[in-house]
Short mmCIF file of C-alpha atoms and ligand atoms in Angstrom, two decimals:
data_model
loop_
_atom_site.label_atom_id
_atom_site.label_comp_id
_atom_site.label_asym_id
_atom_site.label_seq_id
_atom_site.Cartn_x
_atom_site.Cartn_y
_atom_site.Cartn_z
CA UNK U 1 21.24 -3.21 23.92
CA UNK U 2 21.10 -0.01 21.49
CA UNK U 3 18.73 2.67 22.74
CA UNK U 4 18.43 4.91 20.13
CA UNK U 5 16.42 7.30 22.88
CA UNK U 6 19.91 7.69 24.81
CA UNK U 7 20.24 11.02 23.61
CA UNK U 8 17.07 12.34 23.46
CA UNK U 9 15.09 10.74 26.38
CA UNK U 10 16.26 14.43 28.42
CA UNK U 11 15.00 16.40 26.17
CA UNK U 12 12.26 14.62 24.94
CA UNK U 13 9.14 16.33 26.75
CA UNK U 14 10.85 20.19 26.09
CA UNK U 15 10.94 19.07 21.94
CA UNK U 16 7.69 17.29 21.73
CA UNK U 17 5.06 17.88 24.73
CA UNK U 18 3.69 21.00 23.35
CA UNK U 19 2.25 19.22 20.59
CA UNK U 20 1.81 16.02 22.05
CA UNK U 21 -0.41 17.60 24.82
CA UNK U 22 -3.32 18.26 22.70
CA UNK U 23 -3.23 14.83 21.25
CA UNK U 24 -3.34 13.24 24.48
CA UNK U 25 -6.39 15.57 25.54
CA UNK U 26 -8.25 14.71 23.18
CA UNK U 27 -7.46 11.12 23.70
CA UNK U 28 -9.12 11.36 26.74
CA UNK U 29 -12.09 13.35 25.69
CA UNK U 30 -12.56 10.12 22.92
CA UNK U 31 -12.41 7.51 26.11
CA UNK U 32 -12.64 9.13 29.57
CA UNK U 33 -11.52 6.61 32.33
CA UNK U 34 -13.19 5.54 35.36
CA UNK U 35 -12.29 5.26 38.72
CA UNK U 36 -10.75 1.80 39.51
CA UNK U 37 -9.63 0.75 35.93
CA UNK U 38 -6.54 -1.06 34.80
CA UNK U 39 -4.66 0.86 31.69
CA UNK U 40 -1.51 0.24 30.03
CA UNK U 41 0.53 2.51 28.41
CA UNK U 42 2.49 0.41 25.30
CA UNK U 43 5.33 2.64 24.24
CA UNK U 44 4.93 4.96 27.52
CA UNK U 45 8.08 6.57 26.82
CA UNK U 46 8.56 9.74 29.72
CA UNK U 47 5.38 8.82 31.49
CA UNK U 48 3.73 12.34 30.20
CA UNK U 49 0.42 10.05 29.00
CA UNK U 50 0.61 8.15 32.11
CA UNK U 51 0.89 11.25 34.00
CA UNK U 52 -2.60 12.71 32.35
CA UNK U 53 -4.35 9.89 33.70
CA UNK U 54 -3.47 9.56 36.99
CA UNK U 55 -6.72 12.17 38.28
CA UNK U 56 -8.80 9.78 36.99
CA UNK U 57 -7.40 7.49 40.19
CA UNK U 58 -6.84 4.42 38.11
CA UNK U 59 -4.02 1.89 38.15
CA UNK U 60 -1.92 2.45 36.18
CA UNK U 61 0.62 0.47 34.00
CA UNK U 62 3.56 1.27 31.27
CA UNK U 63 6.34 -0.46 29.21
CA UNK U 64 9.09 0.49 27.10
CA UNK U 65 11.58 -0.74 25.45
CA UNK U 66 14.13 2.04 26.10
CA UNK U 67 15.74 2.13 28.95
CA UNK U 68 16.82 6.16 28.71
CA UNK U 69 12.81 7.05 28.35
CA UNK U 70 11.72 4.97 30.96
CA UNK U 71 14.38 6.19 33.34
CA UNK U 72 12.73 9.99 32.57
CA UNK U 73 8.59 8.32 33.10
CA UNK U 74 9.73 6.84 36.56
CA UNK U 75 11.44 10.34 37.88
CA UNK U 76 8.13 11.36 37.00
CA UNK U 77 5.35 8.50 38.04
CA UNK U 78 7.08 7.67 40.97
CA UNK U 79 5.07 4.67 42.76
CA UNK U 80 1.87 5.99 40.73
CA UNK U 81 2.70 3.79 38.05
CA UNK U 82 4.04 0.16 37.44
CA UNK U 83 6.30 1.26 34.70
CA UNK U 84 8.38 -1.96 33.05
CA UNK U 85 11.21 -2.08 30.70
CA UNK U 86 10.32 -4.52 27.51
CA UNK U 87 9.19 -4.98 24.12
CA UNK U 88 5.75 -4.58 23.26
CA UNK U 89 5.66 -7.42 20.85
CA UNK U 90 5.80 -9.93 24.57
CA UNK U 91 4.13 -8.19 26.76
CA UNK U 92 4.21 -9.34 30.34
CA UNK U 93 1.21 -9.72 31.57
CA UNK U 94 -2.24 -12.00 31.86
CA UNK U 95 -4.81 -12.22 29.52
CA UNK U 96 -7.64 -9.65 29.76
CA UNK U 97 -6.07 -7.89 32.10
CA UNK U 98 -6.46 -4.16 31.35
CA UNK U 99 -10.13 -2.28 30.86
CA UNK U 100 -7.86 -0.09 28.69
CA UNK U 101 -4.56 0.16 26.64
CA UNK U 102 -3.37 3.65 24.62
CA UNK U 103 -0.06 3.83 22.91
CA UNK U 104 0.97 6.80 21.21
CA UNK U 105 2.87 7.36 18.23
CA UNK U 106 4.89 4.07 18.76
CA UNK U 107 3.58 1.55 16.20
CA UNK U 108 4.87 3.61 13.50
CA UNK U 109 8.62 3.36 14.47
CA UNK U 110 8.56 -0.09 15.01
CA UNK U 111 9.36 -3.21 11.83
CA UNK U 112 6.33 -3.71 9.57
CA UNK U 113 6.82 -7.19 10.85
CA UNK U 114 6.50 -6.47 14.55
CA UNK U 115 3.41 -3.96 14.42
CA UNK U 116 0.96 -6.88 13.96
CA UNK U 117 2.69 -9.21 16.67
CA UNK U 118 2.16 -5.94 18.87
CA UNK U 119 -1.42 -5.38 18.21
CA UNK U 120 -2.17 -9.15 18.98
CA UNK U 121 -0.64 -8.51 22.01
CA UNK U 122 -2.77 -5.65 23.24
CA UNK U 123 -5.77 -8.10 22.07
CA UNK U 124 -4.30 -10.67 23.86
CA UNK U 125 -4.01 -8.51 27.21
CA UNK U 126 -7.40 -5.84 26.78
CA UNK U 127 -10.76 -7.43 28.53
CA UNK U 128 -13.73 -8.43 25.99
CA UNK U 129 -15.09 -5.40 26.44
CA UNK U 130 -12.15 -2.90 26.45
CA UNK U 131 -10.55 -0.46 24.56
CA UNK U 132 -7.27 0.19 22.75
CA UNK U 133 -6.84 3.70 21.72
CA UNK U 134 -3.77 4.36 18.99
CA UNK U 135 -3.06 7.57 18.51
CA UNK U 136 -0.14 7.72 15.05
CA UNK U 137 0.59 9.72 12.02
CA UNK U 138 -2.15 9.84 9.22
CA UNK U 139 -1.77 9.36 5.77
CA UNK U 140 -3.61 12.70 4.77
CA UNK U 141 -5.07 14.65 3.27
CA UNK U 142 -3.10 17.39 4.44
CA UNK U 143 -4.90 20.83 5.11
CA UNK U 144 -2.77 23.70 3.16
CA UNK U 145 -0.92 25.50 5.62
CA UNK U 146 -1.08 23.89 9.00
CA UNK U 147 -1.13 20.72 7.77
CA UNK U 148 1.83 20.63 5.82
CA UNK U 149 3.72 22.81 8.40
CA UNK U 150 2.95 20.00 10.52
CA UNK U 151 3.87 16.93 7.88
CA UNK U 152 7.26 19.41 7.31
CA UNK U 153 8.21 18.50 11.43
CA UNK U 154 7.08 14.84 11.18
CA UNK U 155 9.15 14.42 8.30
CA UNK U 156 12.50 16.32 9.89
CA UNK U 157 11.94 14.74 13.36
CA UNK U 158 11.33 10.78 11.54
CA UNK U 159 14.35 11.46 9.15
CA UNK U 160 16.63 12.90 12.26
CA UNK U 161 15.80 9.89 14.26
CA UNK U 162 17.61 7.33 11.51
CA UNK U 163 17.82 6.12 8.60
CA UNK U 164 15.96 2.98 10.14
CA UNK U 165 13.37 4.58 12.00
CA UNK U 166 12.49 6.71 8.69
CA UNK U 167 11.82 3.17 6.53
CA UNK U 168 9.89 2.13 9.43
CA UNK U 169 7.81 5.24 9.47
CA UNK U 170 7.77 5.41 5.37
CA UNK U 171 6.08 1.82 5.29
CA UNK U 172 3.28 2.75 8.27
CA UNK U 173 2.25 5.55 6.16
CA UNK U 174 2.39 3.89 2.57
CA UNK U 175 0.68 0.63 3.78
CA UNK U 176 -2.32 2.91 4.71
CA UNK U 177 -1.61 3.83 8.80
CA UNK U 178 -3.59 3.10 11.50
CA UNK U 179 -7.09 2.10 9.97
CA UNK U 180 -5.64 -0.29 8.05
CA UNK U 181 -3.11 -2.10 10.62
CA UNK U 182 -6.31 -1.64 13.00
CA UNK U 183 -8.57 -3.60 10.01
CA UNK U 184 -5.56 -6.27 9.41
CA UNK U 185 -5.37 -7.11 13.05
CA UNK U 186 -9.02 -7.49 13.58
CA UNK U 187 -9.56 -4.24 15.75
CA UNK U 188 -12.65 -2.35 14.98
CA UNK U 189 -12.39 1.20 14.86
CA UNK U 190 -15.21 2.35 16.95
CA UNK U 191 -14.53 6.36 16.85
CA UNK U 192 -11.46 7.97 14.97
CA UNK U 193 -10.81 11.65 14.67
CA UNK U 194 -8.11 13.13 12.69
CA UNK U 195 -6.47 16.61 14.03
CA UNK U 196 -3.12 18.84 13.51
CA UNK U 197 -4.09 19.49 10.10
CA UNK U 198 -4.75 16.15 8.47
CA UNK U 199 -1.32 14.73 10.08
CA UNK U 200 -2.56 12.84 13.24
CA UNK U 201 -4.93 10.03 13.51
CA UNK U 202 -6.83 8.85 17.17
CA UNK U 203 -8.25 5.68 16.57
CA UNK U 204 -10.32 4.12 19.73
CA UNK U 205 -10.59 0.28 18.54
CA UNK U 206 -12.29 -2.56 20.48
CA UNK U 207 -11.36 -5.84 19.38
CA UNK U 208 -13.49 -7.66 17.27
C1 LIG F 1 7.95 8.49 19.73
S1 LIG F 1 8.05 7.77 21.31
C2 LIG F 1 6.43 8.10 21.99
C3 LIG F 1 6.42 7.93 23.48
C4 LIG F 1 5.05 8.10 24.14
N1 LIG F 1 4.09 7.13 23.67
C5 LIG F 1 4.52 9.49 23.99
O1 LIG F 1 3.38 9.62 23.52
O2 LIG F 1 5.21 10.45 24.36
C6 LIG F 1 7.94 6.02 20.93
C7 LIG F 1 8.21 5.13 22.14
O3 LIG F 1 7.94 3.79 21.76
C8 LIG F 1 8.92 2.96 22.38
N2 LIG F 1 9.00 1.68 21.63
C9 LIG F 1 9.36 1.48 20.35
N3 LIG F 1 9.33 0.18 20.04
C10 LIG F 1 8.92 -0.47 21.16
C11 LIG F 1 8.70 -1.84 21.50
N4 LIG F 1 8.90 -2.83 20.59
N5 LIG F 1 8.29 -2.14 22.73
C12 LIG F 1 8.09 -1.17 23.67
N6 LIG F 1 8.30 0.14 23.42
C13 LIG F 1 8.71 0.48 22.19
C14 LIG F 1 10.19 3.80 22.27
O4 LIG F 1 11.21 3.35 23.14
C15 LIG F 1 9.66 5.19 22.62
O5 LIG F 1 9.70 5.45 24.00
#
């Protein structure tokens, strides 16, 4: 199978974590876990999300579809986390059987036509009363300055990763992003906080 992360699964946490950090933080200042729960990372990719989670002494659960970033996240996780290799869109596991589900900056590189089968999989798997928290670009507007420094990455890093991966990304952002894949796929968006200057959406969704 292609893995278009072959090359970059080494050096993916030295490019990216700085900024990802604060995204993640905040993340868990929207939904803070407790003891005991089930959560599943969708698009874990090197287990850094994962990682932030494990004080909270939860059990902990990740899949991916590249074989190159999940190689980095179980260096990492060890036997902290059940990490599996496989696409989101059939995920393998029970119904209702997480208290909650985060994926990060995932749904945007997948096919328009796979997002939705991928959301009704997290519905299918997330308790009645859980959470899903999606965390993806955000259609603006921008903040002058560090805003559009930040769009100016986002666009180099999307366009460096393919020629695929950039359509993918250009039809998230000009079908309307997270709120309204979250509205299509009956999730209601029960907090949502945009940050790095207009450029990042966290949306914490409960299905309806
Ligand atoms: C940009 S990376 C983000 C990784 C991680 N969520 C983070 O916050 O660092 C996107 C990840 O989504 C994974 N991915 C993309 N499509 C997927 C699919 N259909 N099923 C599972 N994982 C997928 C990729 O392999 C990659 O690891």
């Amino acid at each position: 199978m292609n893995d278009p992360y072959a090359n970059v699964a080494g050096k993916y946490d030295r490019i990216f974590e700085n900024m990802n950090k604060g995204l993640r933080v905040a993340g868990l200042r929207m939904f803070r876990p407790s003891k005991g729960m089930d959560i599943l990372d969708v698009g874990c990719g090197t287990g850094s999300h994962l990682e932030l989670y494990r004080r909270y002494e939860c059990n902990l659960f990740g899949i991916d579809i590249s074989p190159s970033m999940l190689a980095v996240a179980r260096a990492r996780l060890g036997g902290s986390a059940r990490l599996d290799l496989g696409d989101a869109a059939n995920l393998p596991y029970e119904d209702r059987r997480f208290d909650f589900i985060l994926s990060m900056l995932t749904l945007h590189e997948m096919m328009p036509g796979t997002r939705s089968k991928v959301l009704s999989e997290m519905k299918r798997v997330v308790k009645g009363q859980g959470h899903i928290l999606l965390i993806d670009f955000h259609t603006g507007p921008y903040q002058p300055g560090k805003g559009w420094m930040s769009k100016l990455v986002i666009l180099v890093s999307e366009f460096a990763a393919g020629w695929e991966n950039f359509k993918n990304y250009r039809h998230f952002m000009v079908s309307g992003g997270l709120p309204k894949l979250a509205a299509l796929n009956g999730l209601r968006v029960v907090k949502q906080s945009i940050l790095a200057g207009g450029t990042i959406t966290l949306c914490l969704t409960s299905p309806e």
